[in-house]
């Protein structure tokens, strides 16, 4: 069981190193990565089912008992995030087979993907806030290289913005960690939760809360800290933007969920009100930004921002149902958003452009592709009975129960505008005729089709399953939220020295 | 000593943020470096300075209060190493961008933000 908890980190690490050694052997890069990802998926399923059955589990590393050693801990939220990461990692590795060019593979694309997944999994499983910083950096440095690999002008420009703002957020994160240590003399999150409730200097705790909010807010792209995202996510190849879009911002959201349910719960009147305002503005600015765009991936990038708003709204309302809605939203969103980026990459493969004005008439030639696009797109907009509907419904219902009518109104309006953006893509890319000066369609070969569409189909099936068979997913979210809000079990497991 | 360090941290933060707001990419880079150092020094200062006392006592030695806390140093060491790697990457990235765009003005790097792709 100890090993099972560490494998989501160790496996990508070992896989990444092996892939680095086999750097000049192209075939082993391609399939080695797929095999490692498949094993990661199996491990993640194992971990998830173990946590689901037996409750929170923790491991102390380095032979030091908590709170002195580094703690790894998996609760329901952490383990489900690891599971989704593994699903996205696996689908991306299949998708990359045909869509990533040889040049990138030669310069270490696959090892970087593995290191990225290692950083993400580490962030989900660690129970130590300084360790969380380290995993963030592992994830960031891999994403920096993945983003700029290729070195076109667009990519470099996007990368500069991405790198600068993310380094800024790391500096804030580090400063917050320093102050936390000065205040409480510990960095273990469970121990911090105990110590924080006894601290008299409440103002200082709120300062730390806000510093961490800015640090994680930049990473999860909330208003008004999101500007790096639409400037960079559309520049790398589709496989890279898909994995970024699905996972990276959600690591920030996960960190927000973790610290604002475990550590900063004494002054919710103040902190969570700020979160609520931010959530509303995030939703609105994201969706309005998208309305102005004409590029497939830029529209989707802005929609990441507006969707982040819903998750933060769930956190900010801070009732069991709202948190459950937020968790449900994260699960649904990662699957759907990654899928939409996959599809945009396939459209680009056929039409040679992401620019909606240069794309058209896809429905006539590829009706099934239209169908595959329509499911995640409608799910994103929240059309019943797809997964996005239940996610939005839960969050909105929680808002109504707490009589926060403003934010519910905003969320419903944003849902409507999301539908507008999705129909815009549908009209421009699928329904209108292809523009006259458009180049001939590239007919993808069989291998390309299998490699690029299998992941799409897998994710569409998951979306439909969550939609039509929502109850177990919803019950799970409620359980996970319950675990977050009653942090006693988490604290006991960690400080009790393993379960 | 703590007051001096606190002022230094403040100055570094101010300088870092001022530099980040400049248009030249070299200055932005310097700003990032300053902010990294500021955060490290902040951990050092907030972790409480203990002058002239050892952090580690040899086995069997006597433990005299107050002893120095080694953890902030360990944290800073980790943060310095990470910061070093990340900043080295940033320097190379900024140089490549300068070579590609042929300008060090951040306002010229707007092709990914404009609606019409340049």
XYZ file of C-alpha atoms in Angstrom:
617
model
C 0.000 0.000 0.000
C 2.880 2.387 0.777
C 4.303 1.696 -2.647
C 0.941 2.149 -4.313
C 0.764 5.669 -2.931
C 4.244 6.547 -4.211
C 4.016 4.855 -7.607
C 2.043 7.661 -9.325
C 5.172 9.769 -8.781
C 7.868 7.117 -9.137
C 6.523 5.549 -12.307
C 6.570 8.677 -14.503
C 9.959 9.536 -12.986
C 11.462 6.160 -13.884
C 9.701 6.231 -17.252
C 11.014 9.699 -17.999
C 14.585 8.673 -17.208
C 14.399 5.531 -19.328
C 12.959 7.547 -22.194
C 15.810 10.037 -21.812
C 18.332 7.203 -22.080
C 16.613 5.894 -25.208
C 16.662 9.395 -26.631
C 17.865 8.476 -30.099
C 15.569 5.543 -30.593
C 12.389 6.936 -32.050
C 10.130 3.877 -31.898
C 10.896 3.194 -28.258
C 10.120 6.832 -27.450
C 6.664 6.569 -28.987
C 5.609 3.233 -27.581
C 7.654 3.386 -24.389
C 5.740 6.483 -23.404
C 2.400 4.830 -24.173
C 3.349 1.791 -22.089
C 4.484 3.898 -19.116
C 1.256 5.886 -19.316
C -0.785 2.687 -19.401
C 0.966 1.418 -16.274
C 0.380 4.789 -14.609
C -3.299 4.415 -15.416
C -3.434 0.951 -13.867
C -1.636 2.214 -10.745
C -3.987 5.189 -10.502
C -7.043 2.938 -10.734
C -5.565 0.735 -8.006
C -4.836 3.697 -5.760
C -8.264 5.179 -6.323
C -10.142 1.985 -5.521
C -7.994 1.427 -2.421
C -8.682 4.937 -1.120
C -12.338 4.639 -2.067
C -12.727 1.462 -0.016
C -10.433 2.126 2.913
C -10.363 5.885 3.383
C -7.460 8.283 3.626
C -3.984 6.808 3.614
C -0.652 8.468 4.331
C 3.033 7.611 4.105
C 5.893 9.335 5.921
C 9.059 9.551 3.870
C 12.667 9.602 4.994
C 12.137 7.755 8.260
C 10.785 10.821 10.099
C 7.380 10.778 11.660
C 4.918 13.548 10.789
C 5.077 16.489 11.120
C 8.854 16.399 10.640
C 9.194 14.181 7.610
C 7.676 14.731 4.211
C 4.188 13.326 4.134
C 2.463 11.780 1.167
C -1.249 11.477 1.638
C -4.122 10.440 -0.594
C -7.700 11.338 0.199
C -10.658 11.026 -2.148
C -10.018 14.339 -3.885
C -6.290 13.681 -4.300
C -6.756 10.148 -5.575
C -9.467 11.055 -8.064
C -7.245 13.825 -9.405
C -4.432 11.296 -9.845
C -6.853 9.008 -11.660
C -7.967 11.732 -14.069
C -4.370 12.798 -14.603
C -3.554 9.234 -15.575
C -6.507 9.098 -17.982
C -5.440 12.359 -19.609
C -1.793 11.250 -19.650
C -2.730 8.010 -21.344
C -5.016 9.576 -23.949
C -2.436 12.260 -24.669
C 0.253 9.670 -25.209
C -1.914 7.905 -27.788
C -2.819 11.213 -29.381
C 0.837 12.249 -29.575
C 1.821 9.160 -31.592
C 0.720 10.681 -34.862
C 0.358 14.345 -34.028
C 3.786 15.257 -32.627
C 6.544 15.750 -35.159
C 9.841 13.846 -35.172
C 11.847 16.950 -34.370
C 10.084 17.402 -31.045
C 10.418 13.728 -30.226
C 14.158 14.027 -30.871
C 14.435 16.894 -28.401
C 12.809 15.013 -25.582
C 9.058 15.565 -25.933
C 8.096 12.280 -24.287
C 10.414 12.431 -21.246
C 9.081 15.940 -20.630
C 5.489 14.697 -20.690
C 6.390 12.092 -18.091
C 8.138 14.643 -15.866
C 5.134 16.916 -16.204
C 2.846 14.105 -15.058
C 5.207 13.373 -12.182
C 4.993 16.966 -11.007
C 1.203 16.995 -11.274
C 0.792 13.725 -9.377
C 3.247 14.884 -6.739
C 1.237 18.051 -6.202
C -1.958 16.025 -5.747
C -0.449 13.599 -3.261
C 1.850 15.636 -1.071
C 0.817 16.616 2.423
C 3.534 19.196 2.965
C 3.205 22.727 1.722
C 6.869 23.247 0.876
C 6.845 19.950 -0.954
C 3.830 21.249 -2.858
C 6.002 24.158 -3.984
C 8.671 21.736 -5.196
C 6.125 19.722 -7.214
C 4.742 22.929 -8.681
C 8.235 23.780 -9.872
C 8.762 20.306 -11.350
C 5.514 20.738 -13.229
C 6.322 24.297 -14.280
C 9.796 23.673 -15.641
C 8.514 20.746 -17.744
C 5.656 22.861 -19.014
C 8.043 25.741 -19.832
C 10.104 23.473 -22.056
C 7.080 21.782 -23.627
C 5.579 25.158 -24.414
C 8.682 26.622 -26.051
C 9.932 23.433 -27.712
C 9.899 24.159 -31.410
C 11.019 27.756 -31.049
C 8.624 29.527 -33.415
C 8.065 33.208 -32.818
C 4.548 32.667 -31.490
C 5.640 29.991 -29.081
C 8.504 32.088 -27.716
C 6.250 35.090 -27.228
C 3.653 32.965 -25.486
C 6.331 31.287 -23.399
C 7.750 34.605 -22.174
C 4.390 35.623 -20.786
C 3.728 32.205 -19.340
C 7.176 31.925 -17.745
C 7.227 35.445 -16.304
C 3.837 35.270 -14.637
C 4.304 31.754 -13.350
C 7.677 32.603 -11.851
C 6.048 35.589 -10.205
C 3.444 33.300 -8.700
C 6.185 30.968 -7.454
C 7.852 33.909 -5.718
C 4.580 34.733 -3.942
C 4.076 31.096 -3.028
C 7.561 30.948 -1.537
C 7.017 34.144 0.423
C 3.764 32.736 1.810
C 5.544 29.540 2.844
C 8.184 31.613 4.651
C 5.538 33.521 6.597
C 3.642 30.312 7.388
C 6.788 28.815 8.845
C 7.414 31.953 10.861
C 3.851 31.842 12.203
C 3.382 28.193 12.954
C 6.836 26.629 12.869
C 5.660 23.735 10.728
C 4.967 23.060 7.064
C 3.001 19.858 7.268
C -0.511 20.741 6.141
C -2.334 18.594 8.688
C -0.165 19.981 11.479
C -0.719 23.493 10.129
C -4.467 22.980 10.255
C -4.162 22.202 13.965
C -1.741 25.054 14.698
C -3.639 27.666 12.683
C -6.807 27.171 14.679
C -4.856 28.125 17.811
C -3.057 31.174 16.413
C -4.145 34.474 17.935
C -2.660 36.668 15.241
C -5.592 36.149 12.880
C -4.703 39.078 10.657
C -1.428 37.448 9.714
C -3.186 34.192 8.817
C -5.458 36.130 6.485
C -2.404 37.776 4.910
C -0.952 34.347 4.220
C -4.295 33.184 2.861
C -4.344 36.055 0.393
C -0.706 35.538 -0.615
C -1.450 31.893 -1.341
C -4.617 32.899 -3.119
C -2.597 35.126 -5.462
C 0.024 32.425 -6.001
C -2.514 29.690 -6.792
C -4.775 32.176 -8.514
C -2.114 32.943 -11.099
C -1.608 29.221 -11.672
C -5.303 28.496 -11.955
C -5.905 31.592 -14.107
C -8.588 33.431 -12.125
C -9.625 37.017 -12.690
C -7.599 39.271 -12.834
C -4.537 37.034 -12.998
C -5.305 34.997 -16.092
C -3.608 36.951 -18.864
C -0.827 34.461 -19.432
C -3.278 31.727 -20.371
C -4.929 32.972 -23.562
C -1.552 34.383 -24.616
C 0.189 31.043 -24.568
C -2.107 28.015 -24.682
C -2.799 28.204 -28.391
C 0.839 28.269 -29.483
C 2.219 24.719 -28.913
C 1.071 21.573 -30.774
C -2.458 20.354 -30.031
C -1.322 17.481 -27.807
C 0.601 19.875 -25.556
C -2.176 22.436 -25.324
C -4.652 19.651 -24.579
C -2.694 18.310 -21.619
C -2.019 21.868 -20.383
C -5.660 22.859 -20.754
C -6.869 19.773 -18.958
C -4.474 19.562 -16.081
C -2.245 22.538 -15.289
C -4.790 25.123 -14.202
C -6.645 22.435 -12.271
C -3.550 21.815 -10.159
C -3.909 25.430 -9.050
C -7.616 24.898 -8.394
C -6.855 21.745 -6.426
C -4.339 23.677 -4.306
C -6.986 26.349 -3.643
C -9.503 23.685 -2.623
C -6.927 22.125 -0.333
C -5.753 25.228 1.511
C -9.131 26.957 1.717
C -10.848 23.928 3.212
C -8.016 22.705 5.418
C -6.001 25.717 6.549
C -7.936 28.959 6.186
C -11.309 28.176 7.638
C -11.434 30.553 10.588
C -12.178 33.755 8.698
C -14.373 32.493 5.869
C -16.534 35.599 6.030
C -13.623 37.558 4.579
C -11.621 35.120 2.463
C -14.468 33.229 0.855
C -16.312 36.433 -0.007
C -13.280 37.541 -1.970
C -13.231 34.129 -3.625
C -16.883 34.522 -4.566
C -16.327 37.888 -6.237
C -13.307 36.545 -8.044
C -15.338 33.541 -9.205
C -18.021 35.765 -10.715
C -15.582 38.014 -12.532
C -13.559 35.007 -13.713
C -16.624 33.439 -15.301
C -17.707 36.648 -16.964
C -14.343 37.826 -18.254
C -13.512 34.381 -19.602
C -16.703 33.972 -21.531
C -16.740 37.552 -22.837
C -13.112 37.198 -23.906
C -14.044 34.079 -25.831
C -16.873 35.831 -27.632
C -14.386 38.157 -29.331
C -12.085 35.420 -30.611
C -11.950 33.771 -33.990
C -9.401 31.095 -33.390
C -10.490 27.595 -32.388
C -7.983 27.179 -29.601
C -8.167 30.772 -28.367
C -11.920 30.431 -27.866
C -11.321 27.246 -25.931
C -8.536 28.891 -23.893
C -10.832 31.683 -22.773
C -13.422 29.086 -21.864
C -10.955 27.416 -19.530
C -10.954 30.668 -17.591
C -14.722 30.949 -17.407
C -15.004 27.316 -16.296
C -12.406 27.861 -13.570
C -14.858 30.449 -12.250
C -17.496 27.765 -11.611
C -15.048 25.646 -9.649
C -13.978 28.623 -7.527
C -17.657 29.444 -7.060
C -18.192 25.983 -5.602
C -15.313 26.547 -3.217
C -16.377 30.087 -2.325
C -19.979 29.170 -1.428
C -18.451 26.746 1.055
C -21.393 24.492 1.778
C -21.108 20.688 1.440
C -23.213 20.712 -1.721
C -21.220 23.579 -3.248
C -17.865 21.909 -2.641
C -19.254 18.666 -4.044
C -20.394 20.613 -7.110
C -16.919 22.116 -7.445
C -15.283 18.683 -7.331
C -17.790 17.288 -9.827
C -17.034 20.283 -12.023
C -13.287 19.644 -11.934
C -13.772 16.000 -12.925
C -16.127 16.883 -15.761
C -14.109 19.844 -16.962
C -10.738 18.090 -17.310
C -12.255 15.372 -19.484
C -14.277 17.704 -21.679
C -11.709 20.449 -22.153
C -8.886 18.091 -23.074
C -11.201 16.461 -25.563
C -12.101 19.744 -27.241
C -8.418 20.568 -27.694
C -7.854 17.094 -29.156
C -10.614 17.747 -31.678
C -9.223 21.179 -32.551
C -5.910 19.458 -33.319
C -7.633 16.975 -35.603
C -9.462 19.766 -37.407
C -6.112 21.496 -37.839
C -4.663 18.275 -39.259
C -7.382 18.172 -41.923
C -7.715 21.867 -42.672
C -4.229 23.119 -41.838
C -5.498 25.971 -39.677
C -7.023 26.805 -36.323
C -8.445 30.030 -37.732
C -12.223 29.620 -37.898
C -12.456 31.817 -40.997
C -10.215 29.421 -42.909
C -12.089 26.328 -41.793
C -15.505 25.176 -42.890
C -17.715 22.504 -44.340
C -16.443 19.796 -42.013
C -19.912 18.427 -41.310
C -20.482 17.574 -44.962
C -17.331 15.504 -45.269
C -16.871 14.250 -41.716
C -20.294 14.066 -40.043
C -19.009 11.767 -37.273
C -16.356 14.342 -36.380
C -19.148 16.859 -35.940
C -20.878 14.424 -33.611
C -17.684 13.886 -31.611
C -17.264 17.647 -31.274
C -20.869 18.306 -30.396
C -20.907 16.071 -27.300
C -18.066 17.741 -25.361
C -19.074 21.174 -26.675
C -22.650 20.824 -25.458
C -21.411 19.305 -22.235
C -19.187 22.344 -21.713
C -22.186 24.612 -22.222
C -24.204 22.548 -19.761
C -26.894 21.017 -21.940
C -28.714 18.134 -20.236
C -28.160 15.237 -19.964
C -24.411 15.632 -20.452
C -21.883 15.881 -17.647
C -21.624 19.684 -17.694
C -25.309 20.017 -16.906
C -25.043 18.124 -13.620
C -21.904 20.037 -12.702
C -23.526 23.432 -13.314
C -26.811 22.298 -11.771
C -25.140 21.262 -8.525
C -23.128 24.456 -8.172
C -26.141 26.625 -9.013
C -28.425 24.708 -6.649
C -25.925 25.188 -3.830
C -25.914 28.900 -4.623
C -29.718 29.062 -4.504
C -29.815 27.248 -1.181
C -27.459 29.856 0.258
C -29.476 32.623 -1.405
C -26.489 33.998 -3.325
C -28.676 34.959 -6.233
C -26.173 37.262 -7.916
C -23.570 34.577 -8.456
C -26.169 32.048 -9.600
C -27.462 34.584 -12.098
C -23.949 35.184 -13.381
C -23.287 31.469 -13.667
C -26.462 30.879 -15.675
C -25.720 33.807 -17.971
C -22.216 32.499 -18.523
C -23.639 29.087 -19.383
C -25.751 30.729 -22.052
C -22.799 32.641 -23.472
C -20.757 29.431 -23.488
C -23.428 27.928 -25.674
C -23.046 30.929 -27.955
C -19.309 30.339 -28.334
C -19.736 26.643 -28.946
C -22.380 27.220 -31.622
C -20.019 29.771 -33.157
C -17.340 27.110 -33.535
C -19.964 24.660 -34.764
C -21.289 27.095 -37.377
C -17.929 28.332 -38.606
C -16.053 25.055 -38.636
C -18.735 22.498 -39.353
C -21.744 24.057 -41.033
C -20.625 26.902 -43.282
C -19.089 26.022 -46.612
C -15.372 25.818 -46.793
C -13.903 29.186 -47.862
C -13.107 29.319 -51.589
C -9.395 29.958 -51.224
C -8.959 27.171 -48.664
C -6.308 24.591 -49.510
C -7.266 20.992 -50.263
C -8.192 18.951 -47.208
C -5.441 16.670 -46.003
C -6.816 13.157 -45.760
C -5.352 11.661 -42.589
C -3.956 8.147 -42.943
C -5.320 5.178 -41.037
C -2.622 5.360 -38.363
C -3.224 9.079 -37.825
C -6.943 8.466 -37.570
C -6.559 5.705 -34.999
C -4.015 7.620 -32.964
C -5.866 10.924 -32.931
C -9.457 9.749 -32.703
C -9.186 6.918 -30.179
C -8.484 9.380 -27.342
C -11.376 11.548 -28.491
C -13.735 8.585 -28.491
C -12.529 7.427 -25.059
C -13.156 10.863 -23.591
C -16.537 11.229 -25.324
C -17.613 7.900 -23.829
C -16.513 9.089 -20.375
C -18.438 12.350 -20.851
C -21.608 10.498 -21.831
C -21.173 8.069 -18.950
C -20.818 10.862 -16.411
C -23.881 12.498 -17.946
C -26.255 9.552 -18.149
C -25.019 7.744 -15.091
C -24.295 10.725 -12.888
C -25.381 9.350 -9.551
C -22.231 7.423 -8.534
C -20.071 10.364 -9.632
C -22.231 12.746 -7.684
C -22.251 10.560 -4.583
C -18.505 10.341 -4.846
C -18.201 14.141 -5.032
C -20.386 14.487 -1.948
C -18.167 12.046 -0.080
C -15.014 13.843 -1.202
C -16.482 17.196 -0.171
C -17.463 15.756 3.179
C -13.896 14.618 3.671
C -12.587 18.087 2.831
C -14.957 19.888 5.148
C -14.495 17.527 8.092
C -10.737 17.583 8.052
C -10.463 15.515 11.241
C -9.929 12.265 9.381
C -7.221 13.813 7.220
C -5.403 15.296 10.201
C -5.649 12.105 12.259
C -4.398 9.947 9.418
C -1.369 12.132 8.787
C -0.408 12.912 12.364
C -1.274 9.462 13.619
C 1.707 8.222 11.624
C -0.020 6.334 8.844
C -3.350 4.580 9.050
C 19.901 42.697 12.178
C 16.314 41.581 11.608
C 15.301 45.169 10.853
C 18.050 45.537 8.283
C 17.102 42.282 6.617
C 13.442 43.277 6.651
C 14.282 46.545 4.902
C 16.448 44.695 2.406
C 13.607 42.274 1.646
C 11.265 45.209 1.131
C 13.702 46.958 -1.181
C 14.218 43.774 -3.177
C 10.469 43.280 -3.581
C 9.976 46.884 -4.613
C 12.851 46.739 -7.074
C 11.682 43.414 -8.438
C 8.143 44.557 -9.062
C 9.321 47.845 -10.535
C 11.604 45.955 -12.910
C 8.800 43.573 -13.895
C 6.748 46.548 -15.012
C 9.442 47.784 -17.415
C 9.225 47.152 -21.127
C 12.678 45.710 -21.688
C 12.852 41.926 -21.396
C 16.274 42.107 -19.720
C 14.802 44.217 -16.955
C 11.923 41.808 -16.545
C 14.462 39.054 -16.117
C 16.274 41.090 -13.450
C 12.945 41.679 -11.751
C 12.329 37.939 -11.559
C 15.785 37.400 -10.083
C 15.171 40.074 -7.432
C 11.825 38.580 -6.471
C 13.389 35.147 -6.090
C 16.094 36.519 -3.798
C 13.553 38.546 -1.861
C 11.476 35.444 -1.162
C 14.543 33.503 -0.031
C 15.655 36.243 2.305
C 12.125 36.550 3.623
C 12.108 32.878 4.634
C 15.495 33.399 6.249
C 14.306 36.390 8.237
C 10.878 35.125 9.232
C 12.430 31.817 10.315
C 13.926 33.777 13.246
C 17.623 34.553 13.346
C 19.635 33.075 16.166
C 23.107 34.535 16.327
C 26.163 32.491 17.208
C 24.323 29.319 18.206
C 24.827 26.004 16.429
C 21.945 24.337 14.643
C 23.377 20.876 15.096
C 24.663 19.474 18.339
C 27.123 16.561 18.193
C 25.862 13.304 19.591
C 25.999 13.343 23.347
C 26.538 17.123 23.318
C 24.519 19.467 25.446
C 21.449 21.147 24.002
C 21.553 24.805 24.976
C 18.502 26.996 24.392
C 18.121 28.914 22.188
C 19.564 26.853 19.393
C 19.407 27.907 15.744
C 16.702 26.450 13.524
C 18.227 24.651 10.526
C 14.975 24.231 8.622
C 14.730 27.702 7.022
C 18.244 27.241 5.674
C 17.277 23.883 4.221
C 14.194 25.427 2.620
C 16.200 28.282 1.152
C 18.826 25.909 -0.170
C 16.111 23.962 -2.001
C 14.515 27.163 -3.248
C 17.861 28.540 -4.454
C 18.609 25.390 -6.435
C 15.145 25.386 -7.996
C 15.329 29.111 -8.646
C 18.738 28.729 -10.244
C 17.475 26.118 -12.687
C 14.341 28.008 -13.573
C 16.170 31.317 -13.984
C 18.816 29.712 -16.199
C 16.002 28.456 -18.404
C 14.371 31.872 -18.420
C 17.614 33.554 -19.508
C 17.989 31.194 -22.461
C 14.330 31.585 -23.385
C 14.537 35.383 -23.295
C 17.684 35.313 -25.429
C 16.036 33.055 -28.011
C 12.995 35.308 -28.053
C 15.246 38.324 -28.549
C 16.952 36.631 -31.491
C 13.656 35.603 -33.062
C 11.699 38.798 -32.567
C 14.753 41.017 -32.949
C 13.616 43.402 -30.264
C 13.835 43.565 -26.501
C 10.639 45.585 -26.189
C 7.865 43.594 -24.536
C 5.286 45.657 -26.457
C 6.547 44.100 -29.670
C 5.668 40.655 -28.373
C 1.982 41.052 -29.043
C 1.269 38.665 -31.876
C -0.182 36.056 -29.551
C -2.545 38.528 -27.935
C -3.951 40.355 -30.929
C -7.087 39.105 -32.607
C -5.559 38.963 -36.062
C -2.610 36.645 -35.888
C 0.558 38.424 -37.007
